[in-house]
PDB file of C-alpha atoms and ligand atoms in Angstrom:
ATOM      1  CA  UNK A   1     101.936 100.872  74.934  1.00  0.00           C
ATOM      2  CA  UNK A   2      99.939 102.525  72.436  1.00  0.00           C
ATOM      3  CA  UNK A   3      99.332 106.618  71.618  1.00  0.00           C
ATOM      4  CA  UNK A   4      95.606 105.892  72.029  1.00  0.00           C
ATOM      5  CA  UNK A   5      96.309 104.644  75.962  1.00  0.00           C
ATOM      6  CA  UNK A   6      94.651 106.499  78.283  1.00  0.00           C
ATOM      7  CA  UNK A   7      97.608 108.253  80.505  1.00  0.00           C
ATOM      8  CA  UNK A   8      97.267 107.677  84.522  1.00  0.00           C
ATOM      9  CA  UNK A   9      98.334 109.377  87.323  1.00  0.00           C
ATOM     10  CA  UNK A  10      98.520 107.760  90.595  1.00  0.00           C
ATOM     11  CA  UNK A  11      98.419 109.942  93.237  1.00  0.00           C
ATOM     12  CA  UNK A  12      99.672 108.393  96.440  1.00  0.00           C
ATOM     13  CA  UNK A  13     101.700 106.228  94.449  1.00  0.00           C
ATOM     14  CA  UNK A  14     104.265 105.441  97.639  1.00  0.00           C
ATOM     15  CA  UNK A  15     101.667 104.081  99.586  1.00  0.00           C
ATOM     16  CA  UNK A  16     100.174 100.614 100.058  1.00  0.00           C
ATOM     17  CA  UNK A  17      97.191 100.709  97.782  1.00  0.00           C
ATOM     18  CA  UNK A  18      99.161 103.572  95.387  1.00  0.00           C
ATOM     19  CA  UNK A  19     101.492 100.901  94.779  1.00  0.00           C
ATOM     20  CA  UNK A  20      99.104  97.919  94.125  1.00  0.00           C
ATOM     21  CA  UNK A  21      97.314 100.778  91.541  1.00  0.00           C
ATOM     22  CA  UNK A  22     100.617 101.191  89.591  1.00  0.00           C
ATOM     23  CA  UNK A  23     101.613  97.804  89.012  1.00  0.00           C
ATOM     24  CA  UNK A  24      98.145  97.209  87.654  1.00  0.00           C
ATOM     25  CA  UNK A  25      97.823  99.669  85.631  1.00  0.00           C
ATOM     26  CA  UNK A  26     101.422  99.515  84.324  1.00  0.00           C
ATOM     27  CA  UNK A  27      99.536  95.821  83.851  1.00  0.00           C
ATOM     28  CA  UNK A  28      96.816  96.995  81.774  1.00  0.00           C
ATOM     29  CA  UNK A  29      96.430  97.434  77.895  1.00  0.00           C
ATOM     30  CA  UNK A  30      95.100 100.507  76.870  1.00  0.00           C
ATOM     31  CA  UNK A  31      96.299 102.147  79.864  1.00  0.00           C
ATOM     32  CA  UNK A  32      99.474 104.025  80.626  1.00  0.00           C
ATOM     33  CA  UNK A  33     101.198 104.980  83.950  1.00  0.00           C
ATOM     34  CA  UNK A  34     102.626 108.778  83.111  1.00  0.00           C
ATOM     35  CA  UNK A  35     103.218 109.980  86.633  1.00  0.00           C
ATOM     36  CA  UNK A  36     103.700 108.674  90.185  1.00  0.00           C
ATOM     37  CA  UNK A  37     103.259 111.710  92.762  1.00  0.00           C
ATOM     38  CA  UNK A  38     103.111 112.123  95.975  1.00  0.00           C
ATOM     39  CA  UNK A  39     102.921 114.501  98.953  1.00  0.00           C
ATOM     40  CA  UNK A  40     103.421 118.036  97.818  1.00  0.00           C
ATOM     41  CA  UNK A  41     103.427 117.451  94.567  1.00  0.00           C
ATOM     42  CA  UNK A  42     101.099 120.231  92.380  1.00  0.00           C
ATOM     43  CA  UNK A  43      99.225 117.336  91.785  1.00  0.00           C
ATOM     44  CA  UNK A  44      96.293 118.681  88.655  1.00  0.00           C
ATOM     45  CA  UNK A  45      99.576 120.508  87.285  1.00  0.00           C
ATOM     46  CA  UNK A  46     101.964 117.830  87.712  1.00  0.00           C
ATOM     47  CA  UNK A  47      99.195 114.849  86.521  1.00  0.00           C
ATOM     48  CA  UNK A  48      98.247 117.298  83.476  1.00  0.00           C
ATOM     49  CA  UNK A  49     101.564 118.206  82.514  1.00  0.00           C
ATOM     50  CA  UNK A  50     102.534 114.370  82.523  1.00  0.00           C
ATOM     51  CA  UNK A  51      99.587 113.700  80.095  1.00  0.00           C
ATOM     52  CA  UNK A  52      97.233 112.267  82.130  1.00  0.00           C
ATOM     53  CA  UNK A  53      93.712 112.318  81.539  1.00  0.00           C
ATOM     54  CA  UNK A  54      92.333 110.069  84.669  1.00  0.00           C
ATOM     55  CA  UNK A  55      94.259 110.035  88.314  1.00  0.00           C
ATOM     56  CA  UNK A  56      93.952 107.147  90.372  1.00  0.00           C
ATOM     57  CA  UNK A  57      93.906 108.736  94.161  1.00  0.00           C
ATOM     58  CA  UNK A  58      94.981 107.000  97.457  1.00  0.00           C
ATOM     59  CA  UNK A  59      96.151 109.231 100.091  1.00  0.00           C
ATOM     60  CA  UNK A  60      95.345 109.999 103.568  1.00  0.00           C
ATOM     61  CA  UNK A  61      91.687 110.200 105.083  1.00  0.00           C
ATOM     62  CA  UNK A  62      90.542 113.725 104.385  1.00  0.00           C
ATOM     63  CA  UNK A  63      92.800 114.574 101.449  1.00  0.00           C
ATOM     64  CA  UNK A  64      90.726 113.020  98.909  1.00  0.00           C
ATOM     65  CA  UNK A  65      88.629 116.440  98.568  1.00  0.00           C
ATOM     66  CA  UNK A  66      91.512 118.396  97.438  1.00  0.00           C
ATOM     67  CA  UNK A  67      92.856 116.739  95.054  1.00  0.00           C
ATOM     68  CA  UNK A  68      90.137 115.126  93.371  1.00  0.00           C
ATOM     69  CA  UNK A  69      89.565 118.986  93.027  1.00  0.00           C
ATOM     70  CA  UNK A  70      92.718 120.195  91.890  1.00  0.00           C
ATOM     71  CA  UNK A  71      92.823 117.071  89.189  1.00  0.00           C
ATOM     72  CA  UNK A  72      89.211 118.533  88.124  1.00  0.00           C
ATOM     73  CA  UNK A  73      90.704 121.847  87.889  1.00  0.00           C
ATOM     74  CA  UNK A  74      93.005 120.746  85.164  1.00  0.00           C
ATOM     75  CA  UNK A  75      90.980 118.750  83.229  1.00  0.00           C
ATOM     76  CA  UNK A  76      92.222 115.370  84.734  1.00  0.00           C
ATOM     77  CA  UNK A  77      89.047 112.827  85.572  1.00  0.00           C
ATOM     78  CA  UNK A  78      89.822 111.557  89.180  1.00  0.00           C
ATOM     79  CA  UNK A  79      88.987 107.906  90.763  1.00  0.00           C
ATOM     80  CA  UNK A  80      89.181 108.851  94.491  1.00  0.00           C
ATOM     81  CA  UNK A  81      89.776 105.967  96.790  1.00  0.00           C
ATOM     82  CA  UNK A  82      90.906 107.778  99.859  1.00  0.00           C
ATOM     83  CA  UNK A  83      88.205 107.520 102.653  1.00  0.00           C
ATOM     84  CA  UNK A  84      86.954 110.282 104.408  1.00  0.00           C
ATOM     85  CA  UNK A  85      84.926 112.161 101.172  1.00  0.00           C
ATOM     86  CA  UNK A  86      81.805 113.968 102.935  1.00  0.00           C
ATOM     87  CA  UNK A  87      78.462 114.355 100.666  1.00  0.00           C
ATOM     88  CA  UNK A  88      79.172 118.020 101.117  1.00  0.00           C
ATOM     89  CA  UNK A  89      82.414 117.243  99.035  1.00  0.00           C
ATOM     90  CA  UNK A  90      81.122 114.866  97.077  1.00  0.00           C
ATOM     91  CA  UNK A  91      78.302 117.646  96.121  1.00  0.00           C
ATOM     92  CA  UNK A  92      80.987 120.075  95.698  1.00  0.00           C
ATOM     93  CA  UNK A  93      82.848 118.056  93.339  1.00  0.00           C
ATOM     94  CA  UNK A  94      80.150 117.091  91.413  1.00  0.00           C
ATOM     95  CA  UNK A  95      79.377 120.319  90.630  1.00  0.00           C
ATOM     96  CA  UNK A  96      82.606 121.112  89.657  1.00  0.00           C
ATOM     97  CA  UNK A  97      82.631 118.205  87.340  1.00  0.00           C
ATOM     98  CA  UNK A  98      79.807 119.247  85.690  1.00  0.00           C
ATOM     99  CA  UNK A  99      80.422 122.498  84.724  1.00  0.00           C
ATOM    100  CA  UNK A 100      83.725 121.561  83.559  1.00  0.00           C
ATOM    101  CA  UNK A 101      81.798 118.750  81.143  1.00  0.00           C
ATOM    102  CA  UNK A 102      83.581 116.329  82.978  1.00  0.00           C
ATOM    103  CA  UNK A 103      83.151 113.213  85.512  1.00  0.00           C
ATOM    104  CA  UNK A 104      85.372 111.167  88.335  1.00  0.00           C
ATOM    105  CA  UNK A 105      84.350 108.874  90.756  1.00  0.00           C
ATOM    106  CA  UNK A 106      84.925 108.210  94.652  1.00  0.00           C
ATOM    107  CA  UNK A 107      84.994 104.779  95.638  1.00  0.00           C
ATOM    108  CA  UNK A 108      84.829 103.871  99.595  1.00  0.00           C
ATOM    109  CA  UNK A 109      85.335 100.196  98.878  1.00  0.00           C
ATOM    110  CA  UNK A 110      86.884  98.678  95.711  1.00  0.00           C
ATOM    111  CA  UNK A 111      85.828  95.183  96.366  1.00  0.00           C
ATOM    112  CA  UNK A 112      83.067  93.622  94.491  1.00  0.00           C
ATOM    113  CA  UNK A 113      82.912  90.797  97.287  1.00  0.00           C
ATOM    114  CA  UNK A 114      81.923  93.624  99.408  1.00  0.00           C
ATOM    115  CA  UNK A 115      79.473  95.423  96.972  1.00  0.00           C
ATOM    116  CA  UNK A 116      77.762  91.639  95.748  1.00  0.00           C
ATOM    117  CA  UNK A 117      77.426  90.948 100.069  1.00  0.00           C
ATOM    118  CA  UNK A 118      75.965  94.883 100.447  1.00  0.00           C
ATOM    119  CA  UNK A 119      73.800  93.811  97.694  1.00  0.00           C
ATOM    120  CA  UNK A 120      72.838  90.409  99.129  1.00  0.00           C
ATOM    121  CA  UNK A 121      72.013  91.698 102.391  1.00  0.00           C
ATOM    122  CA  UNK A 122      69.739  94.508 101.485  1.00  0.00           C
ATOM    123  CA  UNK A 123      67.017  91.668  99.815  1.00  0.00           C
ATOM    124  CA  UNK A 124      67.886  89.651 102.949  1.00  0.00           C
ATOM    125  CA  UNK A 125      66.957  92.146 105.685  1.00  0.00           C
ATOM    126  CA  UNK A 126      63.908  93.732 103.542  1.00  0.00           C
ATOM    127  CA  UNK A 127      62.283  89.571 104.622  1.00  0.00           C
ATOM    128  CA  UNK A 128      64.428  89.425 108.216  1.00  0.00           C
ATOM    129  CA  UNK A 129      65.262  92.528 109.995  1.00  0.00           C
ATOM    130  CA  UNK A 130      66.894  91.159 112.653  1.00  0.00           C
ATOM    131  CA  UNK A 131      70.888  91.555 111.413  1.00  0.00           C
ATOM    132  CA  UNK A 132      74.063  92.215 113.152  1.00  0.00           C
ATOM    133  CA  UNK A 133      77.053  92.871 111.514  1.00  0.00           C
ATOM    134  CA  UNK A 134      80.852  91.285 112.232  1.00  0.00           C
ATOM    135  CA  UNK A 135      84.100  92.977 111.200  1.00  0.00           C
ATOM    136  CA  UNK A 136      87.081  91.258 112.383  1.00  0.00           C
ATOM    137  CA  UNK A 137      90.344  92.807 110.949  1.00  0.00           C
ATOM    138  CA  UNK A 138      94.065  92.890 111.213  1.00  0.00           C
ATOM    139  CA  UNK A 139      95.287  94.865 114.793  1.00  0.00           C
ATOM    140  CA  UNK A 140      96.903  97.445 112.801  1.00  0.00           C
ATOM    141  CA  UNK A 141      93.675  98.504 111.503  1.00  0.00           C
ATOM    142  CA  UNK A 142      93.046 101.438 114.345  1.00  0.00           C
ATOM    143  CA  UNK A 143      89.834 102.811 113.266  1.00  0.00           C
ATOM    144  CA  UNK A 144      86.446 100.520 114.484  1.00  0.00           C
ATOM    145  CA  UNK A 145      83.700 100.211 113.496  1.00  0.00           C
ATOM    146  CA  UNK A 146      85.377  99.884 109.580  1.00  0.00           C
ATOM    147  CA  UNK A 147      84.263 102.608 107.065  1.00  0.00           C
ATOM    148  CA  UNK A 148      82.879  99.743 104.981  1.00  0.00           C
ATOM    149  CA  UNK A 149      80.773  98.361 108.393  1.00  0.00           C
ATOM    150  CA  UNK A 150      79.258 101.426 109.310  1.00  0.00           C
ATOM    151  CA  UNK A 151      78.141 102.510 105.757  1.00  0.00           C
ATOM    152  CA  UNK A 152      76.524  98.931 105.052  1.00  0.00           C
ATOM    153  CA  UNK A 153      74.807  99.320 108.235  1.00  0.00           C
ATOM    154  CA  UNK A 154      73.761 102.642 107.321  1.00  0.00           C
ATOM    155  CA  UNK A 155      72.346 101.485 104.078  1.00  0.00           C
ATOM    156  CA  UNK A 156      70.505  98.429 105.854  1.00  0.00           C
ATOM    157  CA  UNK A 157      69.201 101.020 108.549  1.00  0.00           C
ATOM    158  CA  UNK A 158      67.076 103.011 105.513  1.00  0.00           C
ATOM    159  CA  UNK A 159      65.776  99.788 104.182  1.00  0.00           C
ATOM    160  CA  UNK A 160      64.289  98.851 108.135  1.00  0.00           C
ATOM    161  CA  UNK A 161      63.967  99.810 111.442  1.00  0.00           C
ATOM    162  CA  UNK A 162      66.125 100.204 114.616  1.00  0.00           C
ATOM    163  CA  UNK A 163      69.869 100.680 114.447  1.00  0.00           C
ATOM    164  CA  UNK A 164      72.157  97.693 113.036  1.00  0.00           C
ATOM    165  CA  UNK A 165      74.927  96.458 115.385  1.00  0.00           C
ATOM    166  CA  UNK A 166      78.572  96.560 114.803  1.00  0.00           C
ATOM    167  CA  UNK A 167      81.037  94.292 116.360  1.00  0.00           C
ATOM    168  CA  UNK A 168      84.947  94.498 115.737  1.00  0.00           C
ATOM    169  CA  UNK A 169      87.552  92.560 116.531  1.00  0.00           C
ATOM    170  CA  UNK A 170      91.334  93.563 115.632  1.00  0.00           C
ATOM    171  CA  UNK A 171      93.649  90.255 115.546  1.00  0.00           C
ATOM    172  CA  UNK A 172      96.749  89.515 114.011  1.00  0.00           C
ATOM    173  CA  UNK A 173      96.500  86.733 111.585  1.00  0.00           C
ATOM    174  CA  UNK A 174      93.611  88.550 110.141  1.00  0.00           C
ATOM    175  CA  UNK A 175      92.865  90.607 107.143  1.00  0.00           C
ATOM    176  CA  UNK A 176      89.757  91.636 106.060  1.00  0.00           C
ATOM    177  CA  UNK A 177      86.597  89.990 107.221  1.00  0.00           C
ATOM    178  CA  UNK A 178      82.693  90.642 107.520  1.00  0.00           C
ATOM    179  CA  UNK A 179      79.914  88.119 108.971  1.00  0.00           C
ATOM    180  CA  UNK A 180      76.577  89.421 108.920  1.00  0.00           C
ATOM    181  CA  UNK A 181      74.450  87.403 110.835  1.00  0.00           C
ATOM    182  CA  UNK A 182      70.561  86.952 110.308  1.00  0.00           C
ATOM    183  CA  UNK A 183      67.975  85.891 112.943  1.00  0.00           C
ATOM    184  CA  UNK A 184      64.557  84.866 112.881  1.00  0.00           C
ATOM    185  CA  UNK A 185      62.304  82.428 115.130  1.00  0.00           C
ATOM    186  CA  UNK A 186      63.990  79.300 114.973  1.00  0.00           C
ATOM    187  CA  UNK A 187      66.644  80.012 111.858  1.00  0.00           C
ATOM    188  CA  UNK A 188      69.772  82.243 111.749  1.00  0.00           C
ATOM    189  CA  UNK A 189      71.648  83.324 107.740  1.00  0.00           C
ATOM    190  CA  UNK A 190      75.305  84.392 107.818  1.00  0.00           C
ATOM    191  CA  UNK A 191      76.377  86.338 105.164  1.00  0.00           C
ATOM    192  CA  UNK A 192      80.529  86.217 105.071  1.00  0.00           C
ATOM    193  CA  UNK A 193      83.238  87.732 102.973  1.00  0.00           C
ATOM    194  CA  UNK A 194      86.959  87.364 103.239  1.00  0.00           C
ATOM    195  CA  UNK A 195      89.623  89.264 101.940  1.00  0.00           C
ATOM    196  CA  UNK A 196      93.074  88.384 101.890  1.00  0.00           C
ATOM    197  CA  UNK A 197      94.914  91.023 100.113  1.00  0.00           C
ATOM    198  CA  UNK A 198      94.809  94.102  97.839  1.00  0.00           C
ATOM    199  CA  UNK A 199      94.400  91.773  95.102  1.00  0.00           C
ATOM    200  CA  UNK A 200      90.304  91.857  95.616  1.00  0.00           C
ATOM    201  CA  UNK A 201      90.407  95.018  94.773  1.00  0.00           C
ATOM    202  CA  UNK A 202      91.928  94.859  91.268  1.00  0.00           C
ATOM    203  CA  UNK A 203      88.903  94.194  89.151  1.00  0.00           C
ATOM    204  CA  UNK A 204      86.866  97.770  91.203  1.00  0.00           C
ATOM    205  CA  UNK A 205      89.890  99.514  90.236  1.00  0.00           C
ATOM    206  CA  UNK A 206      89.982  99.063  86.727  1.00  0.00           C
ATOM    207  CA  UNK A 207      86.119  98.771  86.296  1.00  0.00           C
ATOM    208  CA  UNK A 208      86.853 102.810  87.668  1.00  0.00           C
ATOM    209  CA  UNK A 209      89.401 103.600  85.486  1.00  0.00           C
ATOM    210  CA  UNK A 210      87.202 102.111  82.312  1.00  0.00           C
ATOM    211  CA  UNK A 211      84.119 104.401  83.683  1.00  0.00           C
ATOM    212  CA  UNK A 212      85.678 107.661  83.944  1.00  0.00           C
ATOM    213  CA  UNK A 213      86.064 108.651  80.120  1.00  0.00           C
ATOM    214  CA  UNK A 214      82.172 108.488  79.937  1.00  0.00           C
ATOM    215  CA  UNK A 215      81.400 109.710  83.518  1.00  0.00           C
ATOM    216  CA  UNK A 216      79.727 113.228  83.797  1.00  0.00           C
ATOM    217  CA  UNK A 217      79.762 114.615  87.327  1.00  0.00           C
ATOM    218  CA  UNK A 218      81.011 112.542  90.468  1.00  0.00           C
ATOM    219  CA  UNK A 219      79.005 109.956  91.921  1.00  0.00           C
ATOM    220  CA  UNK A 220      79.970 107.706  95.040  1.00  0.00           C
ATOM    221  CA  UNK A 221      80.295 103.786  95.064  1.00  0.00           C
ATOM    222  CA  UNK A 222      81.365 101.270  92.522  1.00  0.00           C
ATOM    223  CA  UNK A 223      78.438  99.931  91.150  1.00  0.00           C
ATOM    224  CA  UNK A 224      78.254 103.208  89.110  1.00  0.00           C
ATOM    225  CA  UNK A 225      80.923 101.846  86.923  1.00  0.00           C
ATOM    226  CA  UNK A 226      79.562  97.971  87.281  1.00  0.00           C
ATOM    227  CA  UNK A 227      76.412  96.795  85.133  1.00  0.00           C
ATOM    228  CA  UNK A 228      74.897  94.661  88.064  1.00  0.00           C
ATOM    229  CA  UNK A 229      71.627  94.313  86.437  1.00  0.00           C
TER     230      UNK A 229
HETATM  231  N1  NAP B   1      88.619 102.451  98.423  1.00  0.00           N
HETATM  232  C1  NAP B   1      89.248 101.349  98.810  1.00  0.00           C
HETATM  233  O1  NAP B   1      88.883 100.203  98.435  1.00  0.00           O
HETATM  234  C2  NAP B   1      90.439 101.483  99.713  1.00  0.00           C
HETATM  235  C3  NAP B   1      91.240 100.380  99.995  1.00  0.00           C
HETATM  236  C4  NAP B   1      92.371 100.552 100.789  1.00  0.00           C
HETATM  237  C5  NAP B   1      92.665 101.806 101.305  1.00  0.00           C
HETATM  238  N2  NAP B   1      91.842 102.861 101.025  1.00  0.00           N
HETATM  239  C6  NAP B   1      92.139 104.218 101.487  1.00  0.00           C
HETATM  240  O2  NAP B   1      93.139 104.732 100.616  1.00  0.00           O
HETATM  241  C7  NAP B   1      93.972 105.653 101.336  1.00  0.00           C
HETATM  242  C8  NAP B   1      95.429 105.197 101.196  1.00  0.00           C
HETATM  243  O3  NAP B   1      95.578 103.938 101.839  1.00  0.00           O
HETATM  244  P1  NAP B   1      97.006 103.252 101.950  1.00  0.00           P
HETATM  245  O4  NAP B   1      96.821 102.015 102.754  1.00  0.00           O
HETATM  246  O5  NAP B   1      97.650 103.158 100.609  1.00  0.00           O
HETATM  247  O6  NAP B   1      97.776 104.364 102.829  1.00  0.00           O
HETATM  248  P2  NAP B   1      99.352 104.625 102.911  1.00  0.00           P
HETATM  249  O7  NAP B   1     100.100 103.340 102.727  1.00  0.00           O
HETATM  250  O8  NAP B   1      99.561 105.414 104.157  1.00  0.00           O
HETATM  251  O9  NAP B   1      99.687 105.527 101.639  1.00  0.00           O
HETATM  252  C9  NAP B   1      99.287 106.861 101.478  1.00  0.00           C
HETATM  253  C10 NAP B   1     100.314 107.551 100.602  1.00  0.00           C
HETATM  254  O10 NAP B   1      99.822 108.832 100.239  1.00  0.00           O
HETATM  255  C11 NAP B   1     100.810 109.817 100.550  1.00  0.00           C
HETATM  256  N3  NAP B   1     100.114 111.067 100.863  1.00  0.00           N
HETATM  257  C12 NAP B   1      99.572 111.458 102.043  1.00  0.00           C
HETATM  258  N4  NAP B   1      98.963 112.648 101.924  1.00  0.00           N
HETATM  259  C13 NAP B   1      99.128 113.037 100.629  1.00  0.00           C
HETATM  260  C14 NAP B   1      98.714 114.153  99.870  1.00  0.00           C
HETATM  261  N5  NAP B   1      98.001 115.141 100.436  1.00  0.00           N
HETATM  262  N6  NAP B   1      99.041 114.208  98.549  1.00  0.00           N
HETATM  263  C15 NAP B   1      99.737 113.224  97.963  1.00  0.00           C
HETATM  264  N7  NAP B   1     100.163 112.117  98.631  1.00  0.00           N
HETATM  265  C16 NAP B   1      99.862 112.020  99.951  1.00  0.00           C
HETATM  266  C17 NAP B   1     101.565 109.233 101.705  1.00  0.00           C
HETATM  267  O11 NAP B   1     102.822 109.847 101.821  1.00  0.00           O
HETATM  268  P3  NAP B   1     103.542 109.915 103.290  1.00  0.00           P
HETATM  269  O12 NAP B   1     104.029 108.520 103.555  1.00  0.00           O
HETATM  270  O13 NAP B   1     104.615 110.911 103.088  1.00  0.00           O
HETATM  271  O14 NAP B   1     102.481 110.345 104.273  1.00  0.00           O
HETATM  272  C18 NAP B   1     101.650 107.752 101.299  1.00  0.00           C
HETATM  273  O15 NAP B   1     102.689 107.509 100.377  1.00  0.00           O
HETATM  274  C19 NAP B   1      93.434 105.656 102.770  1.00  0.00           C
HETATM  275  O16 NAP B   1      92.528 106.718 102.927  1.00  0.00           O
HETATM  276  C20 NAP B   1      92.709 104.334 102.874  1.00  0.00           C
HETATM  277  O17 NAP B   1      91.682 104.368 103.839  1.00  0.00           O
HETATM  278  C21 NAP B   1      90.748 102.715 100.240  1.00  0.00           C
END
């Protein structure tokens, strides 16, 4: 650990993905975990205090907004990853960000397996329209369609017409799983990604972390911080 590391909050550190976020950063050179909060913490004072200059946020749906803002507030660049961040918020923040000179970024889905198939699909359906999308996750996973299904199908639906199906299914045994399935006269394309743990979603997180020092105002989705050519 160096003086010139960049000094992290996580934010939601007690939590699943919080946790995952601190070992890797605690992981990382030229980063430095300075403070782990949590609920009801004065999170921009707290992370500012502790010397952070970026906050790595994973709370509950719907929280996101508030703290990104607070961390704004006191000069700390945040890397939301708590779902639930509407454009109005995301338009809100980003004008925050601006006029404070400074930049964060909110993140629905830190896997680049996910971005590279979002990718994949949208020069896929622009030839065959015909797609329907699979999710199949683990049963504790309440909440179907996924976030991550129903904004790739929302994406797909501006590049073509008609509405894109979403099918889930919620086993145990499963983790995190998307088929999207292709069909045209006489040929079907599948599309599939796998996940099997929080692991996939080290590389998004620190690709993040590296693009906040240079981001100005807060954008939405990971391939701002990726150079995908
Ligand atoms: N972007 C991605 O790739 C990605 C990936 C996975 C998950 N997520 C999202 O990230 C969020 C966290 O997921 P998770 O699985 O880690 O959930 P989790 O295990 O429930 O952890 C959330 C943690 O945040 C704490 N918390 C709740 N509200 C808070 C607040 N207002 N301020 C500070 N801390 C608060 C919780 O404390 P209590 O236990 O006291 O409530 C808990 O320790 C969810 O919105 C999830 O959908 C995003």
């Amino acid at each position: 650990v160096s003086a010139r590391d960049l000094g992290v909050a996580v934010v939601g550190a007690e939590g699943r993905l919080g946790r995952f976020a601190c070992a890797l950063i605690e992981a990382q050179p030229g980063l430095r975990l300075v403070a782990r909060l949590g609920r009801g913490a004065e999170v921009g004072p707290r992370a500012r205090a502790a010397g952070a200059t970026l906050a790595f946020e994973a709370t509950r749906a719907g929280s996101g907004y508030a703290n990104a803002r607070a961390l704004l507030a006191h000069g700390v660049r945040p890397l939301v990853a708590t779902s639930g961040v509407t454009d109005a918020e995301l338009a809100a923040l980003d004008g925050q960000a601006r006029e404070l000179g400074l930049g964060g970024l909110v993140v629905p889905n830190f896997s680049l397996g996910i971005l590279l198939l979002q990718r994949a699909a949208e020069a896929i359906a622009r030839h065959v329209p015909a797609v329907e999308i699979l999710e199949l996750h683990h049963e504790r996973k309440h909440d179907a369609p996924s976030g991550t299904a129903r904004a790739s199908a929302a994406r797909l639906e501006a590049l073509r017409p008609g509405p894109v199906p979403i099918h889930s299914v919620r086993l145990p045994g499963l983790y995190a799983h998307q088929a999207w399935l292709f069909g045209a006269a006489g040929e079907t394309l599948t599309l599939r990604h796998d996940m099997h743990g929080p692991e996939a979603f080290g590389p998004g997180i620190l690709a993040g972390l590296a693009y906040l020092p240079r981001a100005l105002g807060v954008a939405r989705g990971l391939e701002h911080a990726l150079d995908l050519g």
